[in-house]
Amino acid sequence: MSIKQLSKKKDKYFVFFFFLNFLLCSSIYAQTTTIEGKITDATGMSLPGVNINEKGTKNGTSTDFEGSFKINVSNSKAILIISYLGFQTQEVSVAGKSKINVTLAEQSNSLNEVVVVGYGSVKKTDLTGSVSTISAATITERNTTSPLEAIQGSTPGVQISSASGRAGDGYKVVIRGNNSLVGSSPLYIVDGVPVDNIDFLNPQDISRMDVLKDASSAAIYGSRGASGVIIVTTKSGANVKSGINVTFDTSYGTKTAARMPKMMTGEEWWKFHQVAYMSATPQTQTPAQLAALAGNQSPLLVSRANNGYNFDWTDAVLKPGMTQNNYLNVTGRSDSGLSYNLGFGVQSDEGLIENDSTDKYSFKLGLNHKINDKFTTGANITVARLDTQLGSDLAMQDAFRLSPLMSPWAVDAQGNEKVGTLFFLPGKLTYPDGSWAINKTSTVNPLMEIANSSQTEKTWQTVGNVFFQYQPLKWLSFKTTFAAGIENTVTSASYKAQTNAGVTLNGKNSASIKNFNNFNYTWDNQIDLKHTFKEVHDFSVLLLQSLYSNVDETSYLYSNNQPFDVGSNNMGSGVQTSYNISSGYQKNTLSSYAVRLNYAFKDKYLLTASTRWDGSSVLSEGNKWQSFPSVALGWKISKESFLANSSVVSDLKLRASLGYTGNDNVAPYTSQALLNQQTFYANGANVVSGWQSENLANQNLTWEKTRELNFGLDYGFLNNRITGSVDVYDRLSDKLIYKQELPLETGYKNTFANVGSVSNKGVEVLLTTKNIKSKNVNWETTFTFTKNVNKLESIYNQDQVSDIGNKLILGSELNPNYNYVYDGVWQESEAAQAALYGMAPGQARPKDLNNDGKFNQDDRTVIGNANPDWQGSLYSKLTVGNFDLNFSVLTSQGQTVLSTFHQNFADVSDRGRQKLAMDYFIPTNGTGIAANANNEHPRPGPVATGAGAYWTSLFGYYRDVSYVKIKNISLGYTLDSELLKRLKISNLRIYVNVLDPFVFTDFDGYDPEWAGAAFGVNRPASVTTQLGLSVKF
């Protein structure tokens, strides 16, 4: 072909493609229409982030910070669907318009929200059970690293308290009281995966939490719902805005110690020390003789006491802590129907002591793909890495135990401190020649305890699910979900010779390492049917088949006397006879079937009924299967004609429910006879190892079962400016499993059996008020109130005799404070009366409850309430223009605990350790020390001549731990939209947040919230001040 011919052909193609392009462009311009507009609320306030979608297509956009939008629709008759959280969805016809402004109406109240109820969801208006929903905004508002701390006090009926105040120690959760003898933790479900706790989650990855409190709601989880259920839904790929949306949050905070208990000064401790010696010696001692006796072998101590020396041990040990949070979230939706949600988080929480911290790294992926109108698939996965440094368990305790007349430093021959040179036992301080400088307590130097102790916990945890949903008909859908969880935790510890552990091992170092592996999976298959008949009968039915499997594997190795400082990295280097090696494996499975019916007549009369059948592998043959039915009724009174046009009543609904849940609350193989290794003497001399049965097999071991009756009222008044709920419940847990002791003649020590019953009765109140609602000012407050009464109804299948030894007291709460009642101190004027009881002035006096003229075990009783009498909270949020201010307050009233702090530092029988600044008995004496008749604590010194024999019962250490705590105060400012437009930012907020700034209480130990925690791991309270930034692009 010639060049000329090619040129002609090229021209023809050019003309053809030019003409085709013209037709296509003409067609496009003829078919599309550009619509602009603005979305506001009823007050005229612009609404950013409103979703605007063209009906019947995947075409959509969202409003900018000023509420403005622009969208190209396919034709002039298109319909726009406008939706925004908290507002009613509207459909608006384009109808040839080019500009549309829409005012969204706020949802009538929070009752129109959707509530997750397990294997599905319902509108809150149709809810018949007791379920509380916690939104993502509430979870992230306090800016904490723990999801449970974030929701503390937000829901009535849910008691959440810190385990110890130490970073990484977690929180204890109880829903509607303790209902089991072996633990009452709720069931946590994270994206379909059962987990033991949710500390591994980043709060910003959570979309919502739904707390199932009554049995009718939790019955769908059958054997695992007896203690309540917390369903955690993480952010998924569903319902995300089109395009790519980026959010970045960052904050930095500092921690400082707060509420430090007031301890004795050096001068006060020296006086206490002298009085303690006075109790053990004749009162003919002169002041000089007494001082010399008290300073026995401790000339430096005497010198420091005379010169006003004071060393602040807690200041030496404590340091400022730190919190840091960085979180990146990316969401988007493609034209193909694939939407995604990506989250990356790094959180750090450093405690008040060196090597006391938790670092959390999180990755979250949510995918959702609507293949077509019938098929939808998706996946959710969360991967977390937790690095926890637990430091020393005993350093804080040691710091408080050491007298202010002692210091951490060694001394020279003249007694001068060699600052920077640590001495291992400050209370056993020696001069360079080995002679005593101080010879008192053997408490370890806490600075050396910290430096020579190491405890680490490294955890990888993954939870996730994959689902496939097929909806062949509008009223019928099938969904299969496979969810799995994997956890690996390695806990290692090492202690050098100069630690408390080293003292116990006579100067040897030691180390241990523990591995824990868990794999569990849940496979759920469900069919949902939903249909409306004759516009008045609404039915929905759930059919469920579920299979759960769980495997735990553990291994443990301990050794000591290692020749080198290798920690837990070379365990084999220790002396072979010092090894302690163990491993374990256990598996349990659960097979389940369930059916649930929801029915509504005329959208006024509601019925929910469900039954679940569970088969558990941990129970014996013949007792593996159990059914858990429930039924609930609801009546929307506000829908009745006599309230339809009420200007006062906006919403009013009565609820009543009855349901059964259960618990197979034992470890696998418990119903069987287990073997335990024992050492025996053969022929009276030779030592041999063998195996013997540890417990008697119980083939009758069966389910714990809980029956709960719940009555509730949901209300809304004055156009829902006032909303809330009231619930009253009666829960009885029966056939509780416990290790029952057996008579010696049986040849067994104990067996697990169904032996008891416990009741919980209470009331819960939720009240939300919208105090001010205008364009520039909005103020909302929420109050909660909870009261629960816990009672042991029977034990060992009878209701007459208590088990005092195990603190199972009929008619009382579980684990009560049972002891003598402290009635002060016998005074000198009461010497004759004290003598009748075989006691003397200065000694601790129990109450003679039965007035029989003697003290014995019959005078013991229940002391106070081991659980709070009632709890409450207040949350307030005020928005003025671009400023927002919110705060939350928690209160717990009427709780009494055995204070481990006072057990250590109000113990007058110990004279070598530091003490609380307190009044104590000083008798009239000739030593020159003034008597003290105004006293609350007994005479210092040995029990026999000081506090008295009953002081060893610990009855003097019970304390009321009622408190009111300001949980957080936050002040934020959202930048003006005009400035943000230039930076291409849709939203930017700067804030200051303070956690736990104030606690009001009479308790004079650490924070009253964890007053009963083991003292070794207990920590002082802290105040955290944070500066944060949140940016949306």
mmCIF file of C-alpha atoms in Angstrom, residues 474-626:
data_model
loop_
_atom_site.group_PDB
_atom_site.id
_atom_site.type_symbol
_atom_site.label_atom_id
_atom_site.label_comp_id
_atom_site.label_asym_id
_atom_site.label_seq_id
_atom_site.Cartn_x
_atom_site.Cartn_y
_atom_site.Cartn_z
ATOM 1 C CA LYS A 474 -36.672 -10.408 49.664
ATOM 2 C CA TRP A 475 -37.913 -12.234 52.774
ATOM 3 C CA LEU A 476 -35.345 -15.053 52.860
ATOM 4 C CA SER A 477 -31.587 -15.064 53.393
ATOM 5 C CA PHE A 478 -28.910 -17.611 54.227
ATOM 6 C CA LYS A 479 -25.635 -16.659 55.913
ATOM 7 C CA THR A 480 -22.629 -18.752 56.822
ATOM 8 C CA THR A 481 -19.854 -17.296 58.979
ATOM 9 C CA PHE A 482 -16.559 -18.841 59.953
ATOM 10 C CA ALA A 483 -14.851 -17.017 62.818
ATOM 11 C CA ALA A 484 -11.550 -17.905 64.431
ATOM 12 C CA GLY A 485 -9.224 -16.657 67.137
ATOM 13 C CA ILE A 486 -5.530 -17.338 67.644
ATOM 14 C CA GLU A 487 -3.488 -16.252 70.656
ATOM 15 C CA ASN A 488 0.122 -16.818 71.602
ATOM 16 C CA THR A 489 1.445 -15.376 74.852
ATOM 17 C CA VAL A 490 4.982 -15.785 76.148
ATOM 18 C CA THR A 491 5.489 -14.700 79.741
ATOM 19 C CA SER A 492 9.048 -14.597 81.015
ATOM 20 C CA ALA A 493 10.501 -13.499 84.314
ATOM 21 C CA SER A 494 13.993 -13.311 85.774
ATOM 22 C CA TYR A 495 15.228 -12.206 89.178
ATOM 23 C CA LYS A 496 18.830 -11.625 90.111
ATOM 24 C CA ALA A 497 20.242 -12.379 93.516
ATOM 25 C CA GLN A 498 19.635 -8.847 94.819
ATOM 26 C CA THR A 499 15.831 -9.034 94.727
ATOM 27 C CA ASN A 500 13.103 -10.319 97.015
ATOM 28 C CA ALA A 501 13.121 -13.572 95.035
ATOM 29 C CA GLY A 502 16.885 -13.759 95.541
ATOM 30 C CA VAL A 503 16.447 -13.390 99.300
ATOM 31 C CA THR A 504 13.975 -16.291 99.288
ATOM 32 C CA LEU A 505 16.512 -18.434 97.376
ATOM 33 C CA ASN A 506 19.406 -17.492 99.673
ATOM 34 C CA GLY A 507 21.125 -15.325 97.121
ATOM 35 C CA LYS A 508 20.430 -17.376 93.995
ATOM 36 C CA ASN A 509 19.064 -15.941 90.775
ATOM 37 C CA SER A 510 16.040 -17.489 89.087
ATOM 38 C CA ALA A 511 14.054 -17.393 85.865
ATOM 39 C CA SER A 512 10.885 -18.779 84.345
ATOM 40 C CA ILE A 513 9.165 -18.861 80.992
ATOM 41 C CA LYS A 514 5.577 -19.781 80.155
ATOM 42 C CA ASN A 515 3.987 -20.330 76.767
ATOM 43 C CA PHE A 516 0.246 -20.181 76.199
ATOM 44 C CA ASN A 517 -1.346 -21.001 72.859
ATOM 45 C CA ASN A 518 -5.019 -20.886 72.047
ATOM 46 C CA PHE A 519 -6.914 -21.657 68.891
ATOM 47 C CA ASN A 520 -10.684 -21.530 68.688
ATOM 48 C CA TYR A 521 -13.165 -21.399 65.888
ATOM 49 C CA THR A 522 -16.902 -20.909 65.535
ATOM 50 C CA TRP A 523 -18.868 -21.904 62.454
ATOM 51 C CA ASP A 524 -22.360 -20.445 62.304
ATOM 52 C CA ASN A 525 -24.990 -21.223 59.697
ATOM 53 C CA GLN A 526 -28.192 -19.247 59.887
ATOM 54 C CA ILE A 527 -31.396 -18.748 57.954
ATOM 55 C CA ASP A 528 -33.371 -15.527 58.359
ATOM 56 C CA LEU A 529 -36.978 -15.156 57.286
ATOM 57 C CA LYS A 530 -38.724 -11.774 57.400
ATOM 58 C CA HIS A 531 -42.189 -11.023 56.123
ATOM 59 C CA THR A 532 -45.140 -8.723 56.720
ATOM 60 C CA PHE A 533 -48.691 -9.999 56.344
ATOM 61 C CA LYS A 534 -51.601 -7.662 55.667
ATOM 62 C CA GLU A 535 -49.444 -4.718 56.796
ATOM 63 C CA VAL A 536 -50.062 -5.479 60.489
ATOM 64 C CA HIS A 537 -48.265 -8.772 61.156
ATOM 65 C CA ASP A 538 -44.458 -8.493 61.096
ATOM 66 C CA PHE A 539 -42.585 -11.773 61.442
ATOM 67 C CA SER A 540 -38.890 -12.558 61.558
ATOM 68 C CA VAL A 541 -37.451 -15.991 62.275
ATOM 69 C CA LEU A 542 -33.861 -17.030 62.889
ATOM 70 C CA LEU A 543 -32.726 -20.633 62.499
ATOM 71 C CA LEU A 544 -29.169 -21.296 63.691
ATOM 72 C CA GLN A 545 -26.698 -24.136 63.726
ATOM 73 C CA SER A 546 -23.364 -23.467 65.443
ATOM 74 C CA LEU A 547 -20.185 -25.390 66.180
ATOM 75 C CA TYR A 548 -17.478 -24.158 68.568
ATOM 76 C CA SER A 549 -14.082 -25.693 69.281
ATOM 77 C CA ASN A 550 -11.389 -24.463 71.649
ATOM 78 C CA VAL A 551 -7.860 -25.777 72.292
ATOM 79 C CA ASP A 552 -5.459 -24.498 74.969
ATOM 80 C CA GLU A 553 -1.824 -25.539 75.173
ATOM 81 C CA THR A 554 0.602 -24.489 77.897
ATOM 82 C CA SER A 555 4.207 -25.144 78.831
ATOM 83 C CA TYR A 556 6.202 -23.872 81.794
ATOM 84 C CA LEU A 557 9.851 -23.986 82.802
ATOM 85 C CA TYR A 558 11.492 -22.662 85.946
ATOM 86 C CA SER A 559 15.088 -22.885 87.114
ATOM 87 C CA ASN A 560 17.412 -21.130 89.527
ATOM 88 C CA ASN A 561 21.078 -20.839 90.491
ATOM 89 C CA GLN A 562 22.142 -19.994 86.944
ATOM 90 C CA PRO A 563 25.870 -19.174 86.679
ATOM 91 C CA PHE A 564 25.374 -16.219 84.347
ATOM 92 C CA ASP A 565 22.927 -13.351 84.082
ATOM 93 C CA VAL A 566 21.024 -14.688 81.079
ATOM 94 C CA GLY A 567 17.482 -14.179 82.353
ATOM 95 C CA SER A 568 15.049 -16.576 80.699
ATOM 96 C CA ASN A 569 17.157 -16.919 77.544
ATOM 97 C CA ASN A 570 19.194 -19.928 78.693
ATOM 98 C CA MET A 571 17.053 -21.837 81.150
ATOM 99 C CA GLY A 572 19.196 -24.965 80.867
ATOM 100 C CA SER A 573 22.151 -23.293 82.556
ATOM 101 C CA GLY A 574 20.578 -23.604 85.983
ATOM 102 C CA VAL A 575 21.250 -26.388 88.435
ATOM 103 C CA GLN A 576 19.420 -29.445 87.121
ATOM 104 C CA THR A 577 17.838 -30.298 90.451
ATOM 105 C CA SER A 578 16.196 -26.847 90.498
ATOM 106 C CA TYR A 579 14.055 -27.328 87.391
ATOM 107 C CA ASN A 580 10.295 -27.204 87.493
ATOM 108 C CA ILE A 581 8.817 -28.315 84.188
ATOM 109 C CA SER A 582 5.178 -28.727 83.241
ATOM 110 C CA SER A 583 2.927 -28.676 80.200
ATOM 111 C CA GLY A 584 -0.750 -28.996 79.511
ATOM 112 C CA TYR A 585 -3.344 -29.544 76.811
ATOM 113 C CA GLN A 586 -7.086 -29.256 76.979
ATOM 114 C CA LYS A 587 -9.871 -29.140 74.447
ATOM 115 C CA ASN A 588 -13.550 -28.386 74.719
ATOM 116 C CA THR A 589 -16.270 -28.224 72.095
ATOM 117 C CA LEU A 590 -19.831 -27.010 71.935
ATOM 118 C CA SER A 591 -22.508 -27.958 69.444
ATOM 119 C CA SER A 592 -25.590 -25.771 69.284
ATOM 120 C CA TYR A 593 -28.942 -25.247 67.592
ATOM 121 C CA ALA A 594 -31.209 -22.254 68.092
ATOM 122 C CA VAL A 595 -34.436 -20.713 66.868
ATOM 123 C CA ARG A 596 -35.735 -17.198 67.510
ATOM 124 C CA LEU A 597 -39.055 -15.607 66.598
ATOM 125 C CA ASN A 598 -39.812 -11.889 66.560
ATOM 126 C CA TYR A 599 -43.413 -10.846 66.000
ATOM 127 C CA ALA A 600 -45.039 -7.416 65.982
ATOM 128 C CA PHE A 601 -48.747 -6.681 65.629
ATOM 129 C CA LYS A 602 -49.637 -3.232 64.312
ATOM 130 C CA ASP A 603 -46.168 -2.088 65.373
ATOM 131 C CA LYS A 604 -47.530 -1.882 68.942
ATOM 132 C CA TYR A 605 -47.534 -5.355 70.473
ATOM 133 C CA LEU A 606 -44.246 -7.240 70.427
ATOM 134 C CA LEU A 607 -43.228 -10.823 71.061
ATOM 135 C CA THR A 608 -39.772 -12.397 71.078
ATOM 136 C CA ALA A 609 -39.294 -16.098 71.780
ATOM 137 C CA SER A 610 -36.138 -18.172 71.464
ATOM 138 C CA THR A 611 -34.673 -21.520 72.396
ATOM 139 C CA ARG A 612 -31.109 -22.719 72.180
ATOM 140 C CA TRP A 613 -29.883 -26.281 72.622
ATOM 141 C CA ASP A 614 -26.249 -26.706 73.682
ATOM 142 C CA GLY A 615 -24.176 -29.849 73.919
ATOM 143 C CA SER A 616 -20.961 -29.440 75.927
ATOM 144 C CA SER A 617 -17.996 -31.797 75.862
ATOM 145 C CA VAL A 618 -16.860 -30.890 79.408
ATOM 146 C CA LEU A 619 -19.871 -32.467 81.126
ATOM 147 C CA SER A 620 -20.527 -36.138 81.724
ATOM 148 C CA GLU A 621 -22.527 -38.475 79.515
ATOM 149 C CA GLY A 622 -26.249 -37.998 79.994
ATOM 150 C CA ASN A 623 -25.796 -34.373 81.054
ATOM 151 C CA LYS A 624 -24.137 -32.863 77.999
ATOM 152 C CA TRP A 625 -27.256 -31.371 76.380
ATOM 153 C CA GLN A 626 -29.440 -28.613 77.787
#
